[in-house]
């Protein structure tokens, strides 16, 4: 039992949990959080693969590390865009759920455009 | 079992508990708080995996800035929660559980069955470090060996900010982002917003500078600078700049612009696109990193500020 095994199982579990939340929760903000959980698990899998490549005196393969750093920044910007879309939807009075029994929300546009 | 392994199992268990909480708790605000704690503890896992550069990025961007963004959104959406609660049918939930569990199981098996010895690019990255004059192999990969990824990521940041800006209502087009923040001028927030930024700016610049040889770099330094700017904005000591400001737009294109210019320079005078001449590789990379840090700091803070909500005229 090593760190790779422990954290590898954890990363797989995080991806599974995130996938479950993404499918079952009808609220968009919860879907965004669940999607970020999947992303965090995928990044950790990268880190674990890099950890196994501990050659040449470095603790973790620098190539997956650099890709994960880029990935974290891209995931952050995608999340920011998703949240901005969601808040705009809330402002214009659109429905804030993706459930099948969504109540018909008021369709007025209080921001006046 | 060694002490280190016991610590790793305990850490993984706590983080897994937070992940379950994040998915299972009914209230969205509680789920968001759980996810912020999760992000900060995942940074510890990255330290245990000996990836300090990623740990710094995860703590600053994933945990810190991402947490502020999610908490802000959850707070603004709180009123809408009660009416819109609705659950999937048990059949859908059971199928989703089976799908998710089998996905997780397959991934866990794939990790356990990876080839031994593992394929790795670490020796190549370390042995070619002399080409750029930087000792931190992660910075070398980011800026030189996989420089194309890093440049395109700057473009993604730019696209994201254009997307957020374009969500403005017509009359707020070109205006200031987010609501105007007010804070008690004698309160804790205003006090911190005066106390922390001088030290925080020094830390951010240090992280950028030390990234050449040690863990750190443009992303981590930029995230620290962005959080300092946001702190001042949230305390009401400064306002978000109007998005039509030419100076602001210049800062936003400085990073990707300089990166592209150096890339085309490599095409004209060197071997290939983004190939640095060996003699001046280090100053070129540091120059790009400085411009990138400014761009990253501005973009991250503005992404958090949200869509323009106030027109420029008072």
Coordinates of C-alpha atoms in Angstrom, one line a residue:
Chain A
X1 CA 0.0 0.0 0.0
X2 CA 1.7 3.2 -1.1
X3 CA 0.7 6.8 -1.6
X4 CA 0.0 6.1 -5.3
X5 CA -2.5 3.3 -4.4
X6 CA -4.2 5.4 -1.7
X7 CA -4.5 8.6 -3.7
X8 CA -5.3 6.6 -7.0
X9 CA -8.3 5.0 -5.4
X10 CA -9.3 8.4 -4.0
X11 CA -9.1 10.0 -7.4
X12 CA -11.2 7.3 -9.0
X13 CA -13.8 7.7 -6.2
X14 CA -13.9 11.5 -6.7
X15 CA -14.5 11.0 -10.4
X16 CA -17.3 8.6 -9.7
X17 CA -18.9 10.9 -7.1
X18 CA -18.7 13.9 -9.4
X19 CA -20.3 11.9 -12.2
X20 CA -23.2 10.9 -10.0
X21 CA -23.8 14.5 -8.8
X22 CA -23.5 15.8 -12.3
X23 CA -26.3 13.4 -13.5
X24 CA -28.7 13.4 -10.6
X25 CA -28.7 17.0 -9.2
X26 CA -31.0 19.2 -11.3
X27 CA -29.5 22.5 -9.9
X28 CA -27.0 24.1 -12.3
X29 CA -24.6 25.4 -9.6
X30 CA -24.5 21.9 -8.1
X31 CA -23.7 20.5 -11.6
X32 CA -20.9 23.0 -11.9
X33 CA -19.4 21.9 -8.5
X34 CA -19.8 18.2 -9.5
X35 CA -18.1 18.8 -12.8
X36 CA -15.2 20.5 -10.9
X37 CA -15.0 17.4 -8.7
X38 CA -14.6 15.2 -11.8
X39 CA -11.9 17.6 -13.0
X40 CA -10.0 17.5 -9.8
X41 CA -10.1 13.7 -9.8
X42 CA -8.8 13.6 -13.4
X43 CA -5.9 16.0 -12.5
X44 CA -5.0 13.8 -9.5
X45 CA -4.8 10.8 -11.8
X46 CA -2.4 12.8 -13.9
X47 CA -0.4 13.6 -10.8
X48 CA -0.3 9.9 -9.8
X49 CA 0.9 8.8 -13.2
X50 CA 3.6 11.5 -12.9
X51 CA 4.5 10.3 -9.4
X52 CA 5.2 6.8 -10.7
X53 CA 7.7 8.4 -13.1
X54 CA 10.1 9.4 -10.3
X55 CA 13.3 9.1 -12.3
X56 CA 16.2 11.5 -12.8
X57 CA 16.1 12.8 -9.2
X58 CA 12.8 14.7 -9.4
X59 CA 9.9 13.7 -7.2
X60 CA 7.2 13.9 -9.9
X61 CA 7.4 13.9 -13.7
X62 CA 7.4 17.6 -14.6
X63 CA 5.5 17.1 -17.9
X64 CA 2.1 16.0 -16.4
X65 CA 2.6 18.6 -13.7
X66 CA 2.9 21.4 -16.2
X67 CA -0.2 20.0 -18.1
X68 CA -2.2 19.9 -14.8
X69 CA -1.2 23.6 -13.9
X70 CA -2.5 24.6 -17.4
X71 CA -5.6 22.5 -16.8
X72 CA -6.4 24.1 -13.4
X73 CA -6.3 27.6 -15.0
X74 CA -8.5 26.5 -17.9
X75 CA -10.9 24.8 -15.6
X76 CA -11.1 27.9 -13.5
X77 CA -11.9 30.1 -16.5
X78 CA -14.6 27.7 -17.8
X79 CA -16.2 27.6 -14.3
X80 CA -16.1 31.4 -14.2
X81 CA -17.9 31.6 -17.6
X82 CA -20.5 29.0 -16.5
X83 CA -21.2 30.9 -13.3
X84 CA -21.5 34.2 -15.2
X85 CA -24.0 32.5 -17.6
X86 CA -26.0 31.1 -14.6
X87 CA -26.1 34.5 -12.8
X88 CA -27.3 36.2 -16.0
X89 CA -30.0 33.5 -16.4
X90 CA -31.1 34.2 -12.8
X91 CA -31.2 38.0 -13.5
X92 CA -33.4 37.6 -16.6
X93 CA -35.8 35.4 -14.6
X94 CA -35.2 32.1 -16.4
X95 CA -35.8 28.8 -14.7
X96 CA -33.0 27.8 -12.3
X97 CA -33.4 24.0 -12.5
X98 CA -32.9 21.4 -15.1
X99 CA -35.3 19.0 -13.5
X100 CA -38.1 17.4 -15.5
X101 CA -40.8 19.0 -13.2
X102 CA -39.4 22.5 -13.5
X103 CA -41.9 25.1 -12.4
X104 CA -42.6 27.6 -15.2
X105 CA -40.6 30.7 -14.2
X106 CA -41.6 34.3 -14.9
X107 CA -40.3 35.2 -18.3
X108 CA -40.0 38.9 -17.7
X109 CA -36.6 40.7 -18.1
X110 CA -36.1 43.0 -15.2
X111 CA -32.7 44.3 -16.6
X112 CA -34.5 45.9 -19.5
X113 CA -32.8 44.7 -22.7
Chain B
X1 CA 2.4 0.3 7.7
X2 CA 4.5 3.4 8.0
X3 CA 3.4 6.6 9.6
X4 CA 3.5 8.3 6.2
X5 CA 1.0 5.8 4.8
X6 CA -1.3 6.1 7.8
X7 CA -1.2 9.9 7.2
X8 CA -2.0 9.4 3.5
X9 CA -5.0 7.1 4.2
X10 CA -6.3 9.6 6.8
X11 CA -5.9 12.5 4.4
X12 CA -7.6 10.6 1.6
X13 CA -10.5 9.6 3.9
X14 CA -11.1 13.2 5.1
X15 CA -11.0 14.5 1.5
X16 CA -13.3 11.7 0.3
X17 CA -15.7 12.6 3.2
X18 CA -15.7 16.2 2.0
X19 CA -16.4 15.1 -1.6
X20 CA -19.3 13.0 -0.5
X21 CA -20.7 15.9 1.6
X22 CA -20.3 18.2 -1.4
X23 CA -22.5 15.9 -3.6
X24 CA -25.0 14.7 -0.9
X25 CA -25.9 17.7 1.2
X26 CA -29.2 19.3 0.1
X27 CA -28.3 22.9 0.7
X28 CA -26.2 24.4 -2.1
X29 CA -24.4 26.9 0.1
X30 CA -23.2 24.1 2.4
X31 CA -22.1 22.1 -0.6
X32 CA -20.0 25.1 -1.8
X33 CA -18.4 25.5 1.6
X34 CA -17.6 21.7 1.5
X35 CA -16.1 22.1 -1.9
X36 CA -13.8 25.0 -0.8
X37 CA -12.5 22.9 2.1
X38 CA -12.0 20.0 -0.4
X39 CA -10.0 22.2 -2.7
X40 CA -7.6 23.3 0.0
X41 CA -7.1 19.7 1.3
X42 CA -6.5 18.4 -2.3
X43 CA -3.5 20.9 -2.3
X44 CA -2.1 18.8 0.6
X45 CA -2.4 15.7 -1.5
X46 CA -0.4 17.4 -4.3
X47 CA 2.3 18.1 -1.7
X48 CA 2.3 14.4 -0.8
X49 CA 2.7 13.6 -4.5
X50 CA 5.8 15.8 -4.5
X51 CA 4.2 18.2 -7.0
X52 CA 4.6 21.5 -5.1
X53 CA 4.1 23.7 -8.2
X54 CA 0.6 22.1 -8.7
X55 CA -0.1 22.3 -5.0
X56 CA 0.5 26.0 -5.0
X57 CA -1.7 26.5 -8.1
X58 CA -4.5 24.3 -6.7
X59 CA -4.4 26.2 -3.4
X60 CA -4.4 29.6 -5.0
X61 CA -6.7 29.1 -8.0
X62 CA -8.7 26.0 -7.3
X63 CA -9.2 26.5 -3.5
X64 CA -8.9 30.3 -3.0
X65 CA -10.2 32.2 -6.0
X66 CA -12.5 29.4 -7.2
X67 CA -13.9 29.2 -3.6
X68 CA -14.6 32.9 -3.5
X69 CA -16.3 32.7 -6.9
X70 CA -18.5 29.7 -6.0
X71 CA -19.5 31.2 -2.6
X72 CA -20.4 34.5 -4.2
X73 CA -22.6 32.7 -6.7
X74 CA -24.2 30.5 -4.1
X75 CA -25.0 33.5 -1.9
X76 CA -26.6 35.3 -4.8
X77 CA -28.7 32.3 -5.9
X78 CA -29.8 31.4 -2.3
X79 CA -33.2 32.9 -2.6
X80 CA -34.0 30.9 -5.7
X81 CA -33.2 27.5 -4.1
X82 CA -36.4 26.7 -2.2
X83 CA -38.7 26.8 -5.2
X84 CA -36.5 24.9 -7.6
X85 CA -35.6 21.9 -5.5
X86 CA -36.5 18.7 -7.4
X87 CA -35.1 15.3 -7.4
X88 CA -34.7 12.7 -10.2
X89 CA -36.7 9.5 -10.1
X90 CA -35.3 6.5 -8.2
X91 CA -34.6 4.7 -11.5
X92 CA -32.4 7.5 -12.8
X93 CA -30.6 7.7 -9.5
X94 CA -30.0 4.0 -9.4
X95 CA -28.7 3.9 -13.0
X96 CA -26.5 6.9 -12.3
X97 CA -25.1 5.2 -9.2
X98 CA -24.3 2.0 -11.1
X99 CA -22.6 4.0 -13.9
X100 CA -20.6 6.1 -11.6
X101 CA -19.5 3.2 -9.4
X102 CA -18.4 1.1 -12.4
X103 CA -16.5 4.2 -13.9
X104 CA -14.7 4.6 -10.6
X105 CA -13.9 0.9 -10.3
X106 CA -12.5 0.8 -13.9
X107 CA -10.3 3.9 -13.2
X108 CA -9.0 2.4 -10.0
X109 CA -8.1 -0.9 -11.8
X110 CA -6.4 1.1 -14.6
X111 CA -4.3 2.9 -12.0
X112 CA -3.3 -0.4 -10.2
X113 CA -2.4 -2.1 -13.5
X114 CA -0.2 0.6 -15.0
X115 CA 3.0 -0.7 -16.7
X116 CA 6.1 -1.1 -14.6
X117 CA 8.6 0.5 -15.0
X118 CA 6.5 3.5 -15.9
X119 CA 7.2 5.5 -19.1
X120 CA 8.4 8.9 -18.1
X121 CA 9.7 12.1 -19.7
X122 CA 11.4 13.3 -16.5
X123 CA 15.0 12.4 -17.5
X124 CA 14.6 14.2 -20.9
X125 CA 13.1 17.3 -19.2
X126 CA 15.9 17.4 -16.6
X127 CA 18.8 16.7 -18.9
X128 CA 17.7 19.5 -21.3
X129 CA 17.3 22.1 -18.6
X130 CA 20.5 23.8 -19.6
X131 CA 18.9 25.0 -22.8
X132 CA 16.9 27.6 -21.0
X133 CA 19.1 28.4 -18.0
X134 CA 16.2 27.6 -15.5
X135 CA 16.5 25.0 -12.8
X136 CA 12.8 24.4 -12.2
X137 CA 11.8 21.5 -14.6
X138 CA 8.1 22.4 -14.4
X139 CA 8.8 26.0 -15.6
X140 CA 10.9 24.6 -18.4
X141 CA 8.1 22.3 -19.6
X142 CA 5.5 25.2 -19.3
X143 CA 7.5 27.8 -21.0
X144 CA 9.8 25.9 -23.4
X145 CA 9.1 22.2 -24.1
X146 CA 5.3 22.6 -24.1
X147 CA 5.2 26.4 -24.6
X148 CA 2.4 26.0 -27.2
X149 CA 0.0 24.7 -24.5
X150 CA 0.8 27.6 -22.2
X151 CA 0.3 30.2 -24.9
X152 CA -3.0 28.7 -26.0
X153 CA -4.1 28.7 -22.3
X154 CA -3.6 32.4 -22.2
X155 CA -5.9 32.6 -25.3
X156 CA -8.5 30.5 -23.4
X157 CA -8.4 33.0 -20.5
X158 CA -8.9 35.8 -23.0
X159 CA -11.9 34.0 -24.6
X160 CA -13.4 33.4 -21.2
X161 CA -13.2 37.1 -20.2
X162 CA -14.8 38.1 -23.6
X163 CA -17.5 35.5 -22.9
X164 CA -18.2 36.9 -19.4
X165 CA -18.2 40.5 -20.7
X166 CA -20.6 39.7 -23.5
X167 CA -23.2 38.7 -20.9
X168 CA -23.8 42.3 -20.0
X169 CA -27.3 43.9 -20.6
X170 CA -27.3 46.4 -23.5
X171 CA -27.3 49.5 -21.3
X172 CA -24.4 48.2 -19.2
X173 CA -22.2 47.4 -22.2
X174 CA -18.7 48.6 -21.5
X175 CA -19.5 49.4 -17.9
X176 CA -18.2 48.3 -14.5
X177 CA -18.3 44.6 -13.5
X178 CA -20.3 43.3 -10.5
X179 CA -22.1 45.1 -7.8
X180 CA -20.4 48.0 -6.0
X181 CA -19.0 46.7 -2.8
X182 CA -19.4 48.7 0.4
X183 CA -17.7 47.9 3.7
X184 CA -17.5 49.5 7.1
X185 CA -14.4 51.8 6.8
X186 CA -13.4 50.9 10.3
X187 CA -14.3 47.2 10.0
X188 CA -12.0 44.2 9.7
X189 CA -12.3 43.8 5.9
X190 CA -11.2 47.4 5.3
X191 CA -8.4 47.0 7.8
X192 CA -7.2 43.8 6.1
X193 CA -7.5 45.4 2.6
X194 CA -5.1 48.1 3.8
X195 CA -2.7 45.7 5.7
X196 CA -2.4 42.7 3.4
X197 CA -1.8 44.0 -0.2
X198 CA 1.7 45.5 0.4
X199 CA 2.9 42.1 1.7
X200 CA 0.8 40.1 -0.8
X201 CA 2.2 42.0 -3.7
X202 CA 5.8 41.3 -2.6
X203 CA 4.9 37.6 -2.1
X204 CA 3.3 37.4 -5.6
X205 CA 6.3 39.0 -7.3
X206 CA 8.6 36.7 -5.3
X207 CA 6.6 33.6 -6.5
X208 CA 7.0 34.8 -10.1
X209 CA 10.7 35.4 -9.7
X210 CA 11.6 32.2 -7.8
X211 CA 9.6 30.1 -10.3
X212 CA 12.7 30.0 -12.5
X213 CA 14.6 27.8 -10.1
X214 CA 12.1 26.6 -7.4
X215 CA 8.3 25.8 -7.2
X216 CA 6.4 28.9 -8.2
X217 CA 5.8 30.9 -11.4
X218 CA 3.5 33.1 -13.3
X219 CA 0.3 31.3 -12.5
X220 CA 0.9 31.1 -8.7
X221 CA 2.2 34.7 -8.5
X222 CA -0.6 36.0 -10.7
X223 CA -3.2 34.3 -8.5
X224 CA -1.8 35.9 -5.4
X225 CA -1.8 39.4 -7.1
X226 CA -5.4 38.8 -8.3
X227 CA -6.6 38.0 -4.7
X228 CA -4.9 41.2 -3.4
X229 CA -6.7 43.3 -6.0
X230 CA -10.0 41.5 -5.3
X231 CA -9.6 42.2 -1.5
X232 CA -9.3 45.9 -2.2
X233 CA -12.3 45.8 -4.5
X234 CA -14.4 43.8 -2.0
X235 CA -13.5 46.2 0.8
X236 CA -14.9 49.0 -1.3
X237 CA -11.5 50.9 -1.3
X238 CA -11.4 50.6 -5.1
X239 CA -13.9 49.9 -7.9
X240 CA -13.7 47.5 -10.8
X241 CA -12.4 49.3 -13.9
X242 CA -14.9 49.9 -16.7
X243 CA -14.4 47.1 -19.3
X244 CA -14.2 49.6 -22.1
X245 CA -10.9 51.0 -20.6
X246 CA -8.1 50.8 -23.3
X247 CA -5.5 50.4 -20.6
X248 CA -7.2 47.4 -19.1
X249 CA -7.6 45.8 -22.5
X250 CA -3.8 46.4 -23.1
X251 CA -3.0 44.5 -19.9
X252 CA -5.3 41.7 -20.9
X253 CA -3.6 41.1 -24.3
X254 CA 0.0 41.8 -23.0
X255 CA 0.7 38.2 -22.0
X256 CA -0.6 36.3 -25.0
X257 CA 0.6 39.2 -27.3
X258 CA 4.2 39.1 -26.2
X259 CA 4.1 35.3 -26.2
X260 CA 2.9 35.2 -29.8
X261 CA 5.4 37.9 -30.8
X262 CA 8.3 35.9 -29.4
X263 CA 6.8 32.8 -31.0
X264 CA 6.8 34.4 -34.4
X265 CA 10.3 35.7 -33.7
X266 CA 11.4 32.2 -33.3
X267 CA 9.8 31.4 -36.7
X268 CA 11.6 34.3 -38.4
X269 CA 15.1 34.2 -36.8
X270 CA 15.3 30.8 -35.2
X271 CA 14.5 27.1 -35.8
X272 CA 10.7 27.0 -35.3
X273 CA 7.6 28.7 -33.9
X274 CA 8.3 29.4 -30.2
X275 CA 11.9 28.3 -30.4
X276 CA 14.0 30.5 -28.2
X277 CA 17.6 31.4 -29.2
X278 CA 19.7 29.6 -26.5
X279 CA 21.8 32.7 -25.7
X280 CA 18.8 34.9 -24.7
X281 CA 16.4 32.2 -23.7
X282 CA 16.2 33.1 -20.0
X283 CA 15.6 36.8 -20.4
X284 CA 13.0 36.1 -23.1
X285 CA 11.2 33.6 -20.9
X286 CA 11.3 35.9 -17.9
X287 CA 10.0 38.8 -20.0
X288 CA 7.0 36.6 -21.1
X289 CA 6.4 35.5 -17.6
X290 CA 6.3 39.1 -16.3
X291 CA 3.7 40.1 -18.9
X292 CA 1.8 36.8 -18.3
X293 CA 1.7 37.4 -14.6
X294 CA 0.1 40.8 -15.1
X295 CA -2.4 39.3 -17.6
X296 CA -3.2 36.4 -15.4
X297 CA -3.7 38.6 -12.3
X298 CA -6.0 40.9 -14.2
X299 CA -7.9 38.1 -15.9
X300 CA -8.5 36.0 -12.8
X301 CA -9.7 39.0 -10.8
X302 CA -12.0 40.2 -13.6
X303 CA -13.4 36.7 -14.2
X304 CA -14.4 36.7 -10.6
X305 CA -16.0 40.1 -10.8
X306 CA -18.6 38.7 -13.2
X307 CA -20.6 40.3 -16.0
X308 CA -20.8 44.2 -16.3
X309 CA -23.7 45.3 -14.2
X310 CA -23.3 49.1 -14.0
X311 CA -23.0 51.6 -16.8
X312 CA -20.0 53.9 -16.8
X313 CA -22.0 57.0 -16.1
X314 CA -22.9 57.3 -12.4

